[in-house]
Coordinates of C-alpha atoms and ligand atoms in Angstrom, one line a residue:
X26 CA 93.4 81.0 95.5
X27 CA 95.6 82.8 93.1
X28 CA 94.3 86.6 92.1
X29 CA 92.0 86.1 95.3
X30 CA 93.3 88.7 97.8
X31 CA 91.0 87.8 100.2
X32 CA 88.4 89.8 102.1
X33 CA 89.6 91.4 105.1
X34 CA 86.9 91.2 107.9
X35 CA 87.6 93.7 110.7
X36 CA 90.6 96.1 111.3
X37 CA 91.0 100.1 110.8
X38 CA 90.4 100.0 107.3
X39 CA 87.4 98.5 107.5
X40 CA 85.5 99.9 110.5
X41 CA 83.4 102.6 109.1
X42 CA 84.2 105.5 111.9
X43 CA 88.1 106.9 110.5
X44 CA 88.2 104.5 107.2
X45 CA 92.0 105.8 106.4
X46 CA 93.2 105.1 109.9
X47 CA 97.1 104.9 109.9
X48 CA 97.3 105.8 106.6
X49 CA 100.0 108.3 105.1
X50 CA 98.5 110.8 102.9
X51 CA 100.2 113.8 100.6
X52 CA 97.9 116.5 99.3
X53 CA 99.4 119.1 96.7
X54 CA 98.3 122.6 96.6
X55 CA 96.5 121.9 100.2
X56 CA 96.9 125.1 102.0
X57 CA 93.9 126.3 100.0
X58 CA 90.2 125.9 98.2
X59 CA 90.0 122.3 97.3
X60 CA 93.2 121.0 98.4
X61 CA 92.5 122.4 101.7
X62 CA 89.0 120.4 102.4
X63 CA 90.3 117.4 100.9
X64 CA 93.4 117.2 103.1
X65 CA 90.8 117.9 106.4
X66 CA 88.6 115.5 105.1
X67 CA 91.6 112.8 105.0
X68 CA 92.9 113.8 108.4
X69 CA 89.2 113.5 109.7
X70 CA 89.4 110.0 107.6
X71 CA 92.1 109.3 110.4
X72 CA 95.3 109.8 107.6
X73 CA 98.1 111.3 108.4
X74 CA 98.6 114.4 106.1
X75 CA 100.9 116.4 104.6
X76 CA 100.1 119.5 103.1
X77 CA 102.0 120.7 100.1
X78 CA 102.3 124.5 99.5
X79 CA 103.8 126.4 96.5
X80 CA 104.0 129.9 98.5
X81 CA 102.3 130.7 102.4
X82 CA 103.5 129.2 104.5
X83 CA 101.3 130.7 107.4
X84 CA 98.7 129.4 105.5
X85 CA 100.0 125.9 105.2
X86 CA 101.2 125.7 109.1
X87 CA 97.7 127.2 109.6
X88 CA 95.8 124.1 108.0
X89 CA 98.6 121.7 109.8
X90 CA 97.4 122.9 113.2
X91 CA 94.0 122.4 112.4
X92 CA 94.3 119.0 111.1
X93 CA 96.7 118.5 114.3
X94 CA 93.6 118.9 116.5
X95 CA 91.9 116.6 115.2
X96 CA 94.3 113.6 116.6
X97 CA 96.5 112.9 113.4
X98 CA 99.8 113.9 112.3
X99 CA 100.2 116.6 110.2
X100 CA 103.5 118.7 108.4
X101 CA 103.0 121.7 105.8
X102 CA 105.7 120.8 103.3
X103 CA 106.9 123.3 100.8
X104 CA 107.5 122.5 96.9
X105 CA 106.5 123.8 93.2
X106 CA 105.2 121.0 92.0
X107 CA 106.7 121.8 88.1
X108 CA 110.3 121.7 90.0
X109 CA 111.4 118.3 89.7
X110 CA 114.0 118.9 92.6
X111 CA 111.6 120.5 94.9
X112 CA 109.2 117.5 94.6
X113 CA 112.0 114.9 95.2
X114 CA 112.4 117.0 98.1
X115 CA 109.0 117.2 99.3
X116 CA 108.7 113.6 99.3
X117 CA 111.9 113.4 101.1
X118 CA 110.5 115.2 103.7
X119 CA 107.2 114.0 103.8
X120 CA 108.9 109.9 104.2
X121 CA 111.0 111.1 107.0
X122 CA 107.6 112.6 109.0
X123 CA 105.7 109.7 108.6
X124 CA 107.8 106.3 107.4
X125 CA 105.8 105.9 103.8
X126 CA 103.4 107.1 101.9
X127 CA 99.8 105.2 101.0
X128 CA 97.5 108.4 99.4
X129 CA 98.5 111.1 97.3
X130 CA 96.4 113.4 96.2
X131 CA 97.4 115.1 93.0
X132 CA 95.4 118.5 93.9
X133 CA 97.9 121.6 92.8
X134 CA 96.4 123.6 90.0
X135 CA 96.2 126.9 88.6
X136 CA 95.0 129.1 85.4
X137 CA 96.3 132.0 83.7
X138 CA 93.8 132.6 81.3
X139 CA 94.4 134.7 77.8
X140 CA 92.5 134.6 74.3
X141 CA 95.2 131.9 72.1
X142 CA 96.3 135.5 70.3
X143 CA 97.9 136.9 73.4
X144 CA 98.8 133.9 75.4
X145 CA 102.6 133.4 75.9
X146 CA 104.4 130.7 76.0
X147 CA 105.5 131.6 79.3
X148 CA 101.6 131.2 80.2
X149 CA 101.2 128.2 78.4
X150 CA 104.3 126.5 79.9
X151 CA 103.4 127.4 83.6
X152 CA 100.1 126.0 83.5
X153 CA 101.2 122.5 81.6
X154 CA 103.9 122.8 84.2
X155 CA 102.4 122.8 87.6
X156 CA 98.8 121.2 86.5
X157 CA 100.3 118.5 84.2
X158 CA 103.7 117.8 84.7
X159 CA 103.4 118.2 88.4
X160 CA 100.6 115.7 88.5
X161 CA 103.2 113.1 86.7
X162 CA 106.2 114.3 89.1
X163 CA 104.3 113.7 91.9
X164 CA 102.8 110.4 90.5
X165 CA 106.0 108.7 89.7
X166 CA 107.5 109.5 93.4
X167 CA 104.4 107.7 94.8
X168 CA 104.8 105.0 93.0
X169 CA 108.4 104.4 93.7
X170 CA 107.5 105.0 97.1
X171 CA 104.8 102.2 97.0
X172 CA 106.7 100.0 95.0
X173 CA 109.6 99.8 97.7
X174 CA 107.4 99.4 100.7
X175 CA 105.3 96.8 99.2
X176 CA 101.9 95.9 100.5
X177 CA 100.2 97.4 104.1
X178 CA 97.3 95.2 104.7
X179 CA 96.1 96.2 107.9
X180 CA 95.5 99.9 106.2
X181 CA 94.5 99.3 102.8
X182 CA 94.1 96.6 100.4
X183 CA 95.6 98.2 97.7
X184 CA 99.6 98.6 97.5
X185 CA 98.9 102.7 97.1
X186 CA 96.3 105.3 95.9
X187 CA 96.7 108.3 93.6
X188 CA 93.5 110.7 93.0
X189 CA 94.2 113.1 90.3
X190 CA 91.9 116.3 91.0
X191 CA 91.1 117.2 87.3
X192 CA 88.3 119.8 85.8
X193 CA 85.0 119.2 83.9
X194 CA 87.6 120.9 81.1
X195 CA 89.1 117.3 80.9
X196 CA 86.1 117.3 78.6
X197 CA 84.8 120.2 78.5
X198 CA 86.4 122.6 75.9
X199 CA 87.1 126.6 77.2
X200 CA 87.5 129.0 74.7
X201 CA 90.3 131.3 76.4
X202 CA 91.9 128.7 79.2
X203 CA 93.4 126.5 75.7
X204 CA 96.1 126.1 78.0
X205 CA 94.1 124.8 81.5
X206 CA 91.8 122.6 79.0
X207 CA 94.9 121.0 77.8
X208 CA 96.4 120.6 81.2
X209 CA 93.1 119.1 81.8
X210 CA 93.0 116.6 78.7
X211 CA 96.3 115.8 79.7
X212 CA 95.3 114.8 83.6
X213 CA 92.9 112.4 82.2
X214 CA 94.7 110.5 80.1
X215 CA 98.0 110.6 81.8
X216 CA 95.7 109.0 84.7
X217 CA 93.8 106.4 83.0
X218 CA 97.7 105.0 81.3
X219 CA 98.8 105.0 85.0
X220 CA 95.8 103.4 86.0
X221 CA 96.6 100.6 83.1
X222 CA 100.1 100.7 84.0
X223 CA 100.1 100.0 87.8
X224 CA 96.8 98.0 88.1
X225 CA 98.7 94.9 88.5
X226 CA 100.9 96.0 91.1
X227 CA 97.3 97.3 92.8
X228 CA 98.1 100.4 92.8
X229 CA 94.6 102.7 92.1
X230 CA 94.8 105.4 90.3
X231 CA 91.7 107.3 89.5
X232 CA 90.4 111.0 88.7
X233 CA 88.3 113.4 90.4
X234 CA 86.9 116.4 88.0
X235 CA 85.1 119.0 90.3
X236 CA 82.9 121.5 88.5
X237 CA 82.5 125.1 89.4
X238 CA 83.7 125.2 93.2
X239 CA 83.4 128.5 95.6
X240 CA 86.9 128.8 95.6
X241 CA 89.4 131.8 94.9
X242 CA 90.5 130.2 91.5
X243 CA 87.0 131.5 89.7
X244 CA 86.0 134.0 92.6
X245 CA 84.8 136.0 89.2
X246 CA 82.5 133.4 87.7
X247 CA 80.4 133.9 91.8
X248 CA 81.3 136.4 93.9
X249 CA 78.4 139.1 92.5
X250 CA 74.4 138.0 92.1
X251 CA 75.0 138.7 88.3
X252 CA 77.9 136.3 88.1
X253 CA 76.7 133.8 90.1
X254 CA 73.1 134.0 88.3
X255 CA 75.0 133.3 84.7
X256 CA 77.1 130.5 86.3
X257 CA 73.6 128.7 87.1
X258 CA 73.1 128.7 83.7
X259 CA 75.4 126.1 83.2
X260 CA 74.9 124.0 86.3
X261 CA 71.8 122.2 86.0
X262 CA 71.8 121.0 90.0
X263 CA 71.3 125.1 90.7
X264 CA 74.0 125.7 93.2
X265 CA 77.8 126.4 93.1
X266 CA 79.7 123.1 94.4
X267 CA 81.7 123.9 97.8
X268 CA 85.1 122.2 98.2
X269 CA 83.4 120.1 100.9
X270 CA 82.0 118.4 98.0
X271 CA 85.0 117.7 96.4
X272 CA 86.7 116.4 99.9
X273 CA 83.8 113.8 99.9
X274 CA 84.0 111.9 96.9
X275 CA 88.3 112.2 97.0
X276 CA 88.2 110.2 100.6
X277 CA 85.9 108.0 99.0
X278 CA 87.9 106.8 96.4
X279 CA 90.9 107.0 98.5
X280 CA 89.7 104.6 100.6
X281 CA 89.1 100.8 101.2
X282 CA 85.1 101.4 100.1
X283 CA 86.4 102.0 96.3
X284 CA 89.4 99.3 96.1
X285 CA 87.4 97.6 92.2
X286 CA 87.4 101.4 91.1
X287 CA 90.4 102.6 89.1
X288 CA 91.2 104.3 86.1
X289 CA 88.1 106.2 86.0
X290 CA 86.7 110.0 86.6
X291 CA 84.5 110.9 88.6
X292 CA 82.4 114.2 87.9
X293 CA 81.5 116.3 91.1
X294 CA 79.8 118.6 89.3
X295 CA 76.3 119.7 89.5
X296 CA 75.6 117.9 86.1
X297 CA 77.9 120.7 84.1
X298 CA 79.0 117.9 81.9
X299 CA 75.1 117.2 80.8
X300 CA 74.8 119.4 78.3
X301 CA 73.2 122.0 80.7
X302 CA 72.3 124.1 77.1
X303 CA 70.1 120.8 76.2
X304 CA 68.0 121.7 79.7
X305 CA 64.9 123.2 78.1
X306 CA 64.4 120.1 75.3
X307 CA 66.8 122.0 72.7
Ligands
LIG18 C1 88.0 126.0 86.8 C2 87.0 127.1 87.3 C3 85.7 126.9 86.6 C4 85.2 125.5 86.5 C5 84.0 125.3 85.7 C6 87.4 124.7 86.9 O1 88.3 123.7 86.5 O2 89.2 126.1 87.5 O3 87.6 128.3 87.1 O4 84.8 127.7 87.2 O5 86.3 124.6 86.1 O6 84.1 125.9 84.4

């Protein structure tokens, strides 16, 4: 029947032990914190990775080892994700290592916080840059890649995934990070057009927005009892998320077990986005 796909009844995809078996994944900013986990989880999924660096390389080669061992392929590939030549690049290289591309995980991220008064334009620029603009760079290389290999069915039902790692500050305002929020905003909607956009070519495209996560990004906000105490404040689940958590829900929706879910976010997050002030009755 036309618009039935059909139900796929046995084969890698579907068997429950490496769920992304065969598949080709690309994970930006993967060489650390979040990016890192997720790209392990993927290899341990059975994907083939590629793990995208801005700067350390030993770092990078490090976690391509690692992933190694565990019995899939693995290359660190270098790029700035704001550059559009160096992401052309990287997905240059990444096509050549492993024939095409069926997961990429828009991960790279950064903040360079500042009260609006003394925030430069330079600050403002390089956080829309790599957190926004990299997220579309990336996006639109996928795609094209998907688009001109067409359909894989023995690895996935859908023609390609993207998971856009965002923030609880796509909703969350943050006085002093004006620019990261924005970035932020920006992720969401710029994932929920592409979701509208590609849904009839079946490509997903969906959002991940992690909460506080032990990770070196916000080592301030839990690195001493005091901090850590005052982040609990605005977690009501009472424990900092680990990028493990993050790493579960991305291979998740990555794979076969999500295909009806696109164009949404989902919140790993320890219930931040509740209204944790709300806690006591208000
Ligand atoms: C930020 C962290 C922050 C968390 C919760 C994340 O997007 O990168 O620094 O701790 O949001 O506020």
């Amino acid at each position: 029947m036309e618009g039935d796909f059909g139900r796929p009844e046995r084969g890698p995809a579907r068997d429950g032990v490496r769920p992304l078996h065969g598949q080709k994944a690309l994970v930006t900013g993967a060489s650390s914190g979040i990016g890192r986990a997720v790209a392990r989880a993927l290899a341990e999924a059975g994907a083939d990775v590629a793990v995208n660096y801005a700067r350390g390389e030993t770092a990078a080669e490090a976690a391509a080892a690692e992933f190694r061992a565990l019995g899939v392929r693995a290359v660190a590939v270098q790029a700035d994700v704001s550059r559009e030549d160096e992401v052309e690049a990287m997905f240059a290289r990444t096509l050549t290592a492993f024939g095409t591309l069926d997961i990429l995980v828009n991960n790279a991220g950064l903040q360079q916080d500042a009260p609006v008064e003394a925030m430069t334009l330079e600050q403002w620029n390089r956080v829309i840059g790599v957190n926004l603009t990299g997220q579309f760079l990336c996006a639109r290389a996928a795609v094209r890649e998907f688009k001109r290999r067409g359909p894989r069915p023995e690895v996935s039902r859908a023609l390609g995934k993207i998971v856009c790692v965002s923030s609880v500050h796509e909703v969350i305002p943050w006085a002093g990070h004006v620019n990261y929020a924005a970035s932020k905003g920006g992720v969401m909607l710029m994932m929920k057009t592409l979701a509208q956009e590609l849904a009839g070519d079946r490509i997903r495209v969906v959002g991940v927005a992690p909460g506080a996560i032990r990770t070196p990004i916000n080592r301030a906000a839990w690195d001493t009892p005091e901090a850590y105490a005052s982040l609990m404040t605005l977690i009501p689940y009472k424990r900092i998320g680990e990028p493990e958590d993050i790493a579960a829900a991305v291979t998740w929706l990555a794979s076969d077990a999500a295909d009806y879910v696109t164009g949404t976010t989902l919140f790993v997050d320890g219930g931040m986005t509740l209204y944790p002030g709300f806690e006591a009755g208000g």
